[in-house]
Each structure stands twice: as structure tokens, then as C-alpha cells.
Coordinates of N, CA and C in Angstrom, one line a residue:
Chain Q
G4 N 119.9 90.1 24.3 CA 120.9 89.7 25.2 C 121.0 90.4 26.4
A5 N 121.8 89.9 27.7 CA 121.8 90.6 28.9 C 122.5 92.0 29.1
G6 N 121.8 92.7 29.6 CA 122.3 94.1 29.5 C 123.5 94.3 30.7
V7 N 123.4 95.5 30.9 CA 124.6 96.0 32.1 C 124.1 95.2 33.4
S8 N 124.5 94.8 34.1 CA 124.2 94.4 35.6 C 125.2 94.8 36.7
Q9 N 124.5 95.3 37.8 CA 125.5 95.8 39.1 C 124.9 95.1 40.2
T10 N 126.0 95.0 40.9 CA 125.7 94.4 42.3 C 126.6 95.2 43.3
P11 N 126.1 95.2 44.6 CA 124.6 95.0 45.0 C 123.7 96.0 44.5
S12 N 122.3 95.7 44.6 CA 121.4 96.8 44.1 C 121.4 97.7 45.2
N13 N 121.5 97.4 46.5 CA 121.5 98.3 47.8 C 122.7 97.9 48.5
K14 N 123.2 99.1 49.2 CA 124.5 98.8 49.9 C 124.3 99.9 51.1
V15 N 124.1 99.4 52.6 CA 124.1 100.3 53.3 C 125.6 100.1 54.1
T16 N 126.1 101.1 54.6 CA 127.1 101.0 55.3 C 127.5 102.4 56.3
E17 N 128.3 102.1 57.2 CA 128.6 103.0 58.4 C 129.9 104.2 57.9
K18 N 129.7 105.1 58.3 CA 130.8 106.0 57.9 C 132.0 105.6 58.2
G19 N 133.0 105.7 57.6 CA 134.2 105.4 57.8 C 134.9 103.9 56.9
K20 N 133.8 103.0 56.7 CA 133.8 101.8 56.1 C 134.3 101.7 54.8
Y21 N 134.7 100.5 54.3 CA 135.4 100.5 52.8 C 133.9 99.7 52.1
V22 N 133.9 100.1 50.9 CA 132.8 99.4 50.1 C 133.3 99.3 48.6
E23 N 132.8 98.2 48.0 CA 133.0 97.7 46.6 C 131.8 97.7 45.9
L24 N 131.6 98.0 44.8 CA 130.5 98.2 43.8 C 130.9 97.2 42.5
R25 N 130.1 96.4 42.1 CA 130.5 95.8 40.9 C 129.6 96.1 39.9
C26 N 130.2 96.0 38.6 CA 129.6 96.2 37.4 C 130.0 95.1 36.2
D27 N 129.1 94.8 35.5 CA 129.3 93.5 34.4 C 128.9 94.4 33.2
P28 N 129.5 94.5 32.4 CA 129.0 95.3 31.2 C 128.4 94.5 30.2
I29 N 128.1 94.8 29.2 CA 127.5 94.0 28.0 C 128.3 93.5 27.2
S30 N 128.5 92.2 27.1 CA 129.5 91.3 26.5 C 129.8 92.0 25.2
G31 N 131.2 92.2 25.1 CA 131.9 92.7 23.9 C 132.1 94.3 23.9
H32 N 131.4 94.7 24.8 CA 131.5 96.3 24.8 C 133.0 96.4 25.6
T33 N 133.7 97.4 24.9 CA 135.0 97.5 25.4 C 135.2 99.0 26.4
A34 N 134.2 99.9 26.2 CA 134.2 100.9 26.9 C 133.1 100.7 28.2
L35 N 133.8 101.4 29.6 CA 132.9 101.1 30.7 C 133.0 102.5 31.2
Y36 N 131.7 102.9 32.0 CA 131.7 104.2 32.5 C 131.1 104.0 34.1
W37 N 131.7 105.1 34.9 CA 130.9 104.9 36.0 C 130.5 106.5 36.4
Y38 N 129.2 106.6 36.7 CA 128.5 107.9 37.2 C 127.9 107.7 38.4
R39 N 127.8 109.0 39.1 CA 127.1 108.9 40.4 C 125.9 109.9 40.3
Q40 N 124.8 109.4 40.6 CA 123.4 110.5 40.6 C 123.1 110.7 42.1
S41 N 123.1 111.8 42.4 CA 122.7 112.1 43.7 C 121.2 112.5 43.7
L42 N 120.6 112.6 44.7 CA 119.2 112.9 44.9 C 118.6 114.4 43.8
G43 N 117.9 114.2 43.2 CA 117.5 115.4 42.3 C 118.5 115.8 41.3
Q44 N 119.4 115.1 41.2 CA 120.6 115.4 40.1 C 120.4 114.6 38.9
G45 N 121.3 115.1 37.9 CA 121.6 114.2 36.8 C 122.6 113.4 37.1
P46 N 123.0 112.2 36.4 CA 124.4 111.6 36.6 C 125.5 112.3 36.5
E47 N 126.4 112.2 37.0 CA 127.8 112.9 37.1 C 128.9 111.9 36.9
F48 N 129.7 112.2 35.8 CA 130.7 111.3 35.3 C 131.7 111.1 36.5
L49 N 132.2 109.9 36.4 CA 133.3 109.7 37.6 C 134.7 109.3 37.0
I50 N 134.3 108.2 36.0 CA 135.7 107.5 35.4 C 135.1 106.7 34.2
Y51 N 136.3 106.5 33.3 CA 135.8 106.0 31.9 C 137.2 105.2 31.8
F52 N 136.7 103.6 31.2 CA 137.7 102.7 31.0 C 137.4 102.5 29.4
Q53 N 138.6 102.1 28.7 CA 138.7 101.6 27.5 C 139.8 100.5 27.6
G54 N 139.0 99.5 27.5 CA 139.7 98.0 27.8 C 140.1 98.1 29.2
T55 N 141.3 97.9 29.8 CA 141.7 97.7 31.2 C 142.3 99.0 31.8
G56 N 142.4 99.7 30.8 CA 142.8 101.0 31.5 C 142.1 102.2 31.5
A57 N 141.8 103.2 32.9 CA 141.2 104.3 32.7 C 141.8 105.3 31.9
A58 N 140.9 105.6 30.8 CA 141.2 106.6 30.0 C 140.9 108.1 30.6
D59 N 140.1 108.0 31.4 CA 139.7 109.5 31.9 C 139.1 109.1 33.3
D60 N 139.9 109.8 34.3 CA 139.2 109.6 35.8 C 139.1 110.8 36.3
S61 N 138.8 112.0 35.5 CA 138.7 113.2 36.0 C 137.7 113.5 36.7
G62 N 136.5 112.6 36.9 CA 135.3 112.8 37.7 C 135.6 112.4 38.9
L63 N 136.5 111.7 39.4 CA 136.6 111.0 40.6 C 137.0 112.3 41.6
P64 N 135.9 112.3 42.8 CA 136.0 113.5 43.6 C 137.1 113.5 44.5
N65 N 137.7 112.3 44.8 CA 139.0 112.4 45.7 C 139.7 111.2 45.8
D66 N 140.7 111.1 46.3 CA 141.6 109.5 46.4 C 140.9 108.6 47.3
R67 N 139.9 108.9 47.8 CA 139.1 107.8 48.6 C 138.4 106.9 47.4
F68 N 138.2 107.4 46.2 CA 137.7 106.7 45.1 C 138.4 106.2 44.1
F69 N 138.6 104.6 43.7 CA 139.4 104.0 42.9 C 138.5 103.1 42.0
A70 N 138.8 102.9 40.9 CA 138.3 101.9 40.1 C 139.2 100.9 39.2
V71 N 138.9 99.9 39.2 CA 139.8 98.9 38.5 C 138.9 98.2 37.5
R72 N 139.5 97.7 36.4 CA 139.0 96.6 35.4 C 139.9 95.8 34.8
P73 N 140.4 94.9 35.7 CA 141.7 94.1 35.4 C 141.8 93.3 34.2
E74 N 140.5 92.8 33.8 CA 140.5 91.9 32.7 C 139.6 92.6 31.3
G75 N 139.4 93.8 31.5 CA 138.8 94.5 30.5 C 137.2 94.0 30.4
S76 N 136.7 93.4 31.5 CA 135.3 93.3 31.5 C 134.8 93.8 32.6
V77 N 134.7 92.8 33.6 CA 134.0 93.7 34.9 C 134.6 94.7 35.4
S78 N 134.0 95.7 36.2 CA 134.9 96.6 36.8 C 134.3 96.6 38.2
T79 N 135.2 97.2 39.2 CA 135.0 97.5 40.7 C 135.0 98.8 41.2
L80 N 134.2 99.5 41.6 CA 134.2 101.0 42.2 C 134.6 100.7 43.6
K81 N 135.7 101.2 44.0 CA 136.1 100.9 45.5 C 136.1 102.4 46.2
I82 N 135.3 102.4 47.3 CA 135.3 103.7 48.1 C 136.0 103.5 49.7
Q83 N 137.2 104.1 49.8 CA 137.6 103.9 51.3 C 136.9 105.0 51.9
R84 N 137.0 104.8 53.2 CA 136.4 105.6 54.4 C 135.4 106.4 54.0
T85 N 134.3 105.8 53.8 CA 133.1 106.1 53.4 C 132.7 107.6 54.2
E86 N 132.0 108.4 53.6 CA 131.2 109.5 54.2 C 130.0 109.7 53.8
R87 N 129.1 110.5 54.7 CA 127.5 110.3 54.4 C 127.6 111.3 53.1
G88 N 128.1 112.0 52.8 CA 128.2 112.7 51.3 C 128.3 111.6 50.2
D89 N 128.9 110.3 50.4 CA 129.2 109.6 49.4 C 127.5 108.8 49.1
S90 N 126.8 109.2 49.9 CA 125.4 108.5 49.7 C 124.7 109.0 48.2
A91 N 124.5 108.1 47.5 CA 123.7 108.3 46.0 C 123.5 106.8 45.2
V92 N 123.0 107.0 44.1 CA 123.2 106.1 43.2 C 124.1 106.0 42.2
Y93 N 125.1 105.0 42.2 CA 126.2 104.6 41.6 C 125.9 103.8 40.2
L94 N 125.9 104.7 38.9 CA 125.4 103.9 37.8 C 126.8 103.5 37.2
C95 N 126.4 102.3 36.3 CA 127.5 102.0 35.3 C 127.1 101.8 34.2
A96 N 127.7 102.1 33.0 CA 127.2 102.0 31.7 C 128.4 101.3 30.9
S97 N 128.0 100.8 29.7 CA 129.0 100.3 28.5 C 128.6 100.7 27.4
S98 N 129.6 100.8 26.3 CA 129.3 100.9 25.1 C 130.4 100.1 24.4
L99 N 130.0 100.1 22.8 CA 130.9 99.4 22.0 C 132.2 99.7 22.1
G100 N 132.6 100.9 22.2 CA 134.2 101.5 22.3 C 134.1 102.6 21.6
P101 N 135.1 102.7 20.7 CA 135.6 103.9 20.1 C 134.5 104.4 19.0
Q102 N 133.8 103.1 18.5 CA 132.9 103.4 17.4 C 131.3 103.3 18.0
G103 N 131.4 103.2 19.3 CA 129.9 103.1 19.9 C 129.5 104.5 20.4
E104 N 128.3 104.9 20.0 CA 127.9 106.3 20.3 C 127.1 106.3 21.5
T105 N 126.3 105.1 21.7 CA 125.4 104.9 22.7 C 125.9 104.3 23.8
Q106 N 125.7 104.9 25.4 CA 125.9 104.2 26.4 C 124.7 103.5 27.1
Y107 N 124.8 102.2 27.4 CA 123.8 101.3 28.0 C 124.0 101.4 29.4
F108 N 123.2 101.8 30.2 CA 123.2 101.7 31.7 C 122.6 100.5 32.6
G109 N 123.3 100.4 33.7 CA 122.8 99.5 34.5 C 121.8 100.0 35.4
P110 N 121.0 99.2 36.3 CA 120.2 99.6 37.2 C 120.6 100.4 38.2
G111 N 122.1 100.4 38.3 CA 122.4 101.2 39.6 C 122.7 100.6 40.9
T112 N 123.4 100.9 41.9 CA 123.6 100.5 43.2 C 123.4 101.8 44.1
R113 N 122.5 101.5 45.1 CA 122.0 102.5 45.9 C 123.0 102.3 47.0
L114 N 123.6 103.5 47.5 CA 124.6 103.2 48.5 C 124.2 104.5 49.6
L115 N 124.0 104.0 50.7 CA 123.6 104.9 52.0 C 124.6 104.6 52.8
V116 N 125.2 105.7 53.2 CA 126.1 105.8 54.3 C 125.6 106.5 55.5
L117 N 125.6 105.4 56.5 CA 125.1 106.3 57.9 C 125.9 106.7 58.9
Chain C
A9 N 133.9 123.9 27.5 CA 133.4 122.6 28.2 C 131.9 122.6 27.8
Q10 N 131.4 121.4 27.8 CA 130.0 121.4 27.6 C 129.1 121.6 28.6
S11 N 127.9 122.0 28.6 CA 127.1 121.8 29.6 C 125.5 121.8 29.3
V12 N 124.8 121.5 30.0 CA 123.2 121.2 29.8 C 122.4 121.7 30.7
T13 N 121.3 122.6 30.2 CA 120.4 123.0 31.1 C 118.9 122.6 30.8
Q14 N 118.5 122.1 31.8 CA 117.1 121.7 31.5 C 116.2 122.6 32.5
L15 N 115.5 123.7 32.1 CA 115.1 124.8 32.9 C 113.9 124.2 33.9
D16 N 113.0 123.3 33.3 CA 111.7 122.7 34.0 C 112.3 121.6 34.7
S17 N 112.2 121.8 36.1 CA 112.5 120.4 36.8 C 111.3 119.8 37.1
Q18 N 110.0 120.3 37.1 CA 109.0 119.6 37.1 C 107.8 119.9 35.9
V19 N 107.2 118.9 35.1 CA 106.0 119.3 34.4 C 104.9 118.6 34.4
P20 N 103.9 119.0 35.0 CA 102.7 118.3 35.2 C 101.6 118.5 34.1
V21 N 101.0 117.3 33.6 CA 100.2 117.5 32.5 C 99.1 116.3 32.6
F22 N 98.1 116.7 32.1 CA 96.8 115.8 32.1 C 97.2 114.7 30.7
E23 N 96.6 113.6 30.7 CA 96.6 112.5 29.8 C 96.1 113.0 28.9
E24 N 96.7 112.7 27.5 CA 96.4 112.9 26.0 C 96.6 114.5 25.8
A25 N 97.2 115.2 26.6 CA 97.6 116.4 26.2 C 98.9 116.4 25.6
P26 N 99.7 117.4 24.8 CA 101.0 117.5 24.3 C 101.9 118.2 25.5
V27 N 103.0 117.7 25.2 CA 104.0 118.2 26.1 C 105.4 118.4 25.4
E28 N 106.1 119.4 26.1 CA 107.4 119.7 25.6 C 108.6 119.7 26.9
L29 N 109.7 119.1 26.6 CA 110.3 119.1 27.8 C 111.8 119.9 27.2
R30 N 112.1 121.1 27.7 CA 113.1 121.7 27.2 C 114.5 121.4 27.6
C31 N 115.3 121.6 26.8 CA 116.9 121.2 26.8 C 117.8 122.2 26.0
N32 N 118.5 122.7 26.6 CA 119.4 123.7 26.0 C 121.1 123.1 26.3
Y33 N 121.8 123.3 25.5 CA 123.3 123.1 25.6 C 124.0 124.1 25.3
S34 N 125.3 124.0 25.7 CA 126.3 125.1 25.7 C 127.6 124.2 25.0
S35 N 128.1 124.6 24.1 CA 129.4 123.7 23.3 C 130.2 124.4 22.5
S36 N 131.4 124.4 22.4 CA 132.2 125.2 21.5 C 132.6 124.2 20.1
V37 N 132.0 123.0 20.3 CA 132.1 122.1 19.3 C 130.9 121.4 19.0
S38 N 131.0 120.6 17.7 CA 129.7 119.9 17.7 C 129.4 118.9 18.7
V39 N 128.2 118.4 19.0 CA 128.2 117.5 19.9 C 127.0 116.4 19.5
Y40 N 127.3 115.0 19.9 CA 125.8 114.5 19.9 C 124.8 114.5 21.1
L41 N 123.7 114.4 21.0 CA 122.6 114.9 21.8 C 121.7 113.6 22.3
F42 N 121.4 113.3 23.2 CA 120.8 112.5 23.6 C 119.6 112.8 24.6
W43 N 118.3 112.0 24.6 CA 117.4 111.9 25.9 C 117.4 110.5 26.2
Y44 N 117.5 110.6 27.6 CA 117.5 109.2 28.4 C 116.3 109.1 29.3
V45 N 115.4 108.3 29.7 CA 114.2 108.5 30.7 C 114.5 107.2 31.7
Q46 N 114.1 107.8 32.9 CA 114.2 106.9 34.1 C 112.9 106.7 34.7
Y47 N 112.4 105.5 34.3 CA 111.0 105.2 34.9 C 111.3 104.8 36.4
P48 N 110.1 105.0 37.1 CA 110.4 104.9 38.7 C 110.7 103.6 39.1
N49 N 111.8 103.5 39.9 CA 112.4 102.2 40.4 C 113.4 101.6 39.0
Q50 N 113.6 102.2 38.0 CA 114.4 101.4 36.9 C 115.5 102.3 36.5
G51 N 116.5 101.5 35.9 CA 117.7 102.4 35.4 C 117.4 103.1 34.2
L52 N 118.4 104.0 33.9 CA 118.2 105.0 32.6 C 118.2 104.1 31.2
Q53 N 117.3 104.7 30.3 CA 117.0 104.1 29.0 C 117.4 105.0 28.2
L54 N 117.9 104.8 27.0 CA 117.9 105.6 26.0 C 116.5 105.7 25.2
L55 N 116.1 107.0 25.1 CA 114.9 107.4 24.5 C 115.1 107.5 23.1
L56 N 116.0 108.6 22.6 CA 116.5 108.8 21.2 C 117.9 109.5 21.3
K57 N 118.1 109.8 20.0 CA 119.5 110.3 20.0 C 119.8 111.1 18.7
Y58 N 120.4 112.2 18.5 CA 120.9 112.8 17.4 C 122.4 112.9 17.3
L59 N 122.6 112.3 16.2 CA 123.9 112.0 15.8 C 124.5 113.0 14.6
S60 N 123.8 112.9 13.6 CA 124.1 113.8 12.3 C 122.7 113.4 11.7
G61 N 122.6 114.4 10.6 CA 121.8 113.9 9.5 C 120.5 114.8 9.8
S62 N 119.4 114.1 9.5 CA 117.9 114.8 9.7 C 118.0 115.4 11.4
T63 N 117.7 116.7 11.4 CA 117.4 117.3 12.7 C 116.3 116.8 13.7
L64 N 115.3 116.1 13.0 CA 114.4 115.6 14.0 C 114.5 113.9 14.0
V65 N 114.5 113.7 15.3 CA 114.6 112.1 15.5 C 113.3 112.0 16.4
E66 N 113.0 110.6 16.1 CA 111.7 110.0 16.8 C 112.2 109.0 17.8
S67 N 111.2 108.6 18.6 CA 111.3 107.4 19.5 C 110.2 106.3 18.8
I68 N 110.4 105.1 19.6 CA 109.4 104.2 19.4 C 108.1 104.4 19.8
N69 N 108.0 105.1 21.0 CA 106.6 105.5 21.7 C 106.2 106.9 21.5
G70 N 106.6 107.5 20.5 CA 106.0 108.5 20.0 C 106.6 110.0 20.6
F71 N 107.6 109.9 21.2 CA 108.5 111.1 21.5 C 109.2 111.6 20.3
E72 N 109.6 112.8 20.1 CA 110.2 113.2 18.9 C 111.3 114.6 19.5
A73 N 112.4 114.6 18.9 CA 113.1 115.8 19.4 C 113.8 116.3 18.1
E74 N 113.8 117.7 18.3 CA 114.6 118.4 17.2 C 115.8 119.4 17.5
F75 N 116.9 118.8 16.9 CA 118.3 119.6 17.1 C 118.1 121.1 16.4
N76 N 118.1 122.1 17.0 CA 118.2 123.4 16.5 C 119.5 123.9 17.0
K77 N 120.5 124.0 15.7 CA 122.1 124.3 16.0 C 121.9 125.8 16.5
S78 N 120.8 126.7 15.8 CA 121.2 128.0 16.1 C 120.6 128.4 17.5
Q79 N 119.8 127.7 18.0 CA 119.5 128.0 19.4 C 120.1 127.0 20.4
T80 N 120.9 126.2 19.7 CA 121.5 125.2 20.6 C 120.4 124.8 21.6
S81 N 119.4 124.1 21.1 CA 118.4 123.2 21.7 C 118.1 121.9 21.4
F82 N 117.6 121.3 22.0 CA 117.2 119.7 21.5 C 115.9 119.3 22.6
H83 N 114.9 120.3 22.2 CA 113.6 119.8 22.9 C 112.8 118.6 22.6
L84 N 112.4 117.9 23.8 CA 111.6 116.7 23.6 C 109.7 117.1 23.5
R85 N 109.4 116.5 22.7 CA 107.9 116.5 22.5 C 107.0 115.1 22.5
K86 N 105.9 115.4 22.9 CA 104.9 114.4 22.5 C 103.7 114.8 22.4
P87 N 103.0 114.8 21.1 CA 101.5 115.1 21.0 C 100.6 114.9 21.9
S88 N 100.5 113.5 22.6 CA 99.4 112.9 23.3 C 100.3 112.1 24.4
V89 N 100.3 112.4 25.6 CA 101.0 111.9 26.6 C 100.3 110.7 27.4
H90 N 100.8 109.5 28.2 CA 100.0 108.7 28.3 C 100.4 108.6 30.1
I91 N 99.4 108.1 30.7 CA 99.9 107.9 32.1 C 101.2 107.2 32.4
S92 N 101.7 106.4 31.3 CA 102.9 105.5 31.5 C 104.1 106.1 31.0
D93 N 103.6 107.6 30.5 CA 105.0 108.1 30.4 C 105.7 108.9 31.5
T94 N 105.0 108.9 32.7 CA 105.3 109.5 34.0 C 106.7 108.8 34.2
A95 N 107.7 109.8 34.5 CA 109.1 109.1 34.5 C 110.0 110.6 34.5
E96 N 111.4 110.5 34.8 CA 112.1 111.6 35.0 C 113.0 111.5 33.3
Y97 N 113.2 112.4 32.9 CA 113.7 112.5 31.7 C 114.9 113.5 31.6
F98 N 116.1 112.8 31.1 CA 117.5 113.5 31.1 C 118.0 114.0 29.7
C99 N 118.3 115.1 29.6 CA 118.9 115.4 28.3 C 120.6 115.2 28.4
A100 N 121.4 114.8 27.5 CA 122.7 114.6 27.8 C 123.3 115.0 26.2
V101 N 124.7 115.5 26.6 CA 125.6 115.7 25.4 C 126.6 115.0 25.7
R102 N 127.5 114.9 24.2 CA 128.8 114.4 24.3 C 129.4 114.7 22.8
P103 N 130.8 114.9 22.9 CA 131.6 115.3 21.7 C 131.6 114.2 20.9
P104 N 131.4 114.2 19.5 CA 131.5 113.0 18.6 C 132.9 112.5 18.3
H105 N 133.1 111.6 17.8 CA 134.3 111.2 17.4 C 135.3 110.7 18.7
N106 N 134.6 110.5 19.6 CA 135.4 110.0 20.9 C 134.6 109.7 22.1
T107 N 134.9 108.5 22.3 CA 134.1 107.7 23.3 C 134.5 108.3 24.6
D108 N 133.4 109.3 25.1 CA 133.8 110.2 26.0 C 132.5 110.2 27.1
K109 N 132.7 110.9 28.0 CA 131.5 110.9 29.2 C 130.5 111.7 28.7
L110 N 129.4 111.3 28.9 CA 128.1 112.1 28.9 C 128.2 113.3 29.8
I111 N 127.6 114.4 29.4 CA 127.1 115.4 30.3 C 125.5 115.5 30.4
F112 N 125.2 115.4 31.5 CA 123.7 115.6 31.7 C 123.2 116.6 32.3
G113 N 121.7 116.9 32.1 CA 121.2 118.0 32.6 C 120.6 117.6 34.1
T114 N 120.1 118.4 34.7 CA 119.7 117.9 36.2 C 118.0 117.2 36.0
G115 N 117.4 117.1 34.8 CA 116.3 116.2 34.7 C 115.1 117.0 34.9
T116 N 114.0 116.5 34.3 CA 112.8 117.0 34.2 C 111.7 115.7 34.5
R117 N 111.0 116.1 35.5 CA 110.0 114.9 36.2 C 108.7 115.3 35.3
L118 N 108.4 114.2 34.4 CA 107.2 114.5 33.8 C 106.2 113.7 34.5
Q119 N 105.0 114.6 35.1 CA 103.7 113.7 36.0 C 102.6 113.9 35.0
V120 N 102.2 112.5 34.6 CA 100.8 112.6 33.8 C 99.7 112.4 34.7
F121 N 98.8 113.2 34.8 CA 97.7 112.9 35.6 C 96.5 112.2 34.6
P122 N 95.5 111.4 35.2 CA 94.3 111.1 34.6 C 93.4 112.3 34.2

């Protein structure tokens, strides 16, 4: 079946602009995660959704970052007033939910803030 | 809080040689352990995982990892590597019984030379 998909694959924006990154999880997966991977680092957790609600948003770096999952499937990560330090690969993952041990990752969105 | 240490940022090795990628974790509770692989220009893929039971787990492409509770380690090994194993390898932990965030190490770049 189809895996996790993310769009766009690449995004170049200017400092101060607003961006939206989209994630389509595997069908039937109720848990969805966002991670950020900076160059030379491992992925760092941002936010976790169980269904429509954010169960854990402790990884969001500041209030410029926000994510939604209004229907419990597709999720959008929103970044306001982008800064150069936001440049990274943003990864989305999904799992079956409370009984799912394995997170399946999408290919990521590479964000470059100029 | 959990943390993961991958001491080797890069491991160069010749084809058909054995390799070990080290992973140590710290946690006050039991954890699930994972190895993910990231091939050039691709997303993270699950390589193998330890949830419970036998401490030795294997992947379909010849890698294995052994959970050592006393040493809090989960080292990844392969007796004979191929050029195609060149990739970034990430060790990760997560507490069981809870669909929660993965904590990743900083990764080890395995470079296989002919």
C-alpha cells in the first residue's frame, strides 16, 4: 500500500514568510508525528497527534510553529515569520496508534529559508 | 528522560568486511529500541527493532542487533558489508506501552569502499 507522503518535497522561502508543509499518513494510522532533522543531526520530535488532537506538542520550538490535523488524517505544519534557523528537513511519520510500535516515515520536506 | 548516544559519527569500511555501529541509551524505564537507515536522497526506513523477547534481532538484509540491558546498548552488526549498505544509520528509543515520540541518536555514516 501507499506509504507516508509529504508535499512539497522542497520549499525555498524568504526570511519572514509563512510556509505550510503537508503530510498524508498511511491509511488507517491514527497516530501522526512531525520531526525536524537539521544537517548532521538525528530527527528531533516536534509534535504528535492521536486522531485530531495534539497529544504532545512539547517539541515545538516556539509559537511560530503550529500544526493541525482537522479530520484525523492529513496534517499541516505551519511556520510563521520563518527564520534562517528554520532551514531543515521536516519529517512526518505515522503509526497504527496506541497499539502501533513502529513509526513509518515519509520522504520529508526540505525547507530552505533565505 | 531518555537519550541515545552514537559515538561514531562516521565508519569507513571495505566491502565484505564486518562492521559494528555502536548505540548506547540512557533511560530509567524499559524502552523499545530501533535502528533506522537513511539511504542517500531517501527517507528513513526501519531496519530492525527490539520490543521484547529474544535479545538478538535480525533484519532481512543481514544486519543484526543485540539488546544488552546491563550495558544499556543496542549495537548494530553485519558480518560482511556491501557497497549498497552505504547510508546513515540512526538508533532510536521509545518507552513501551505508549505511542510517543522517538528519541534519536545523531547518526552514524557508514561508508563502504570497494
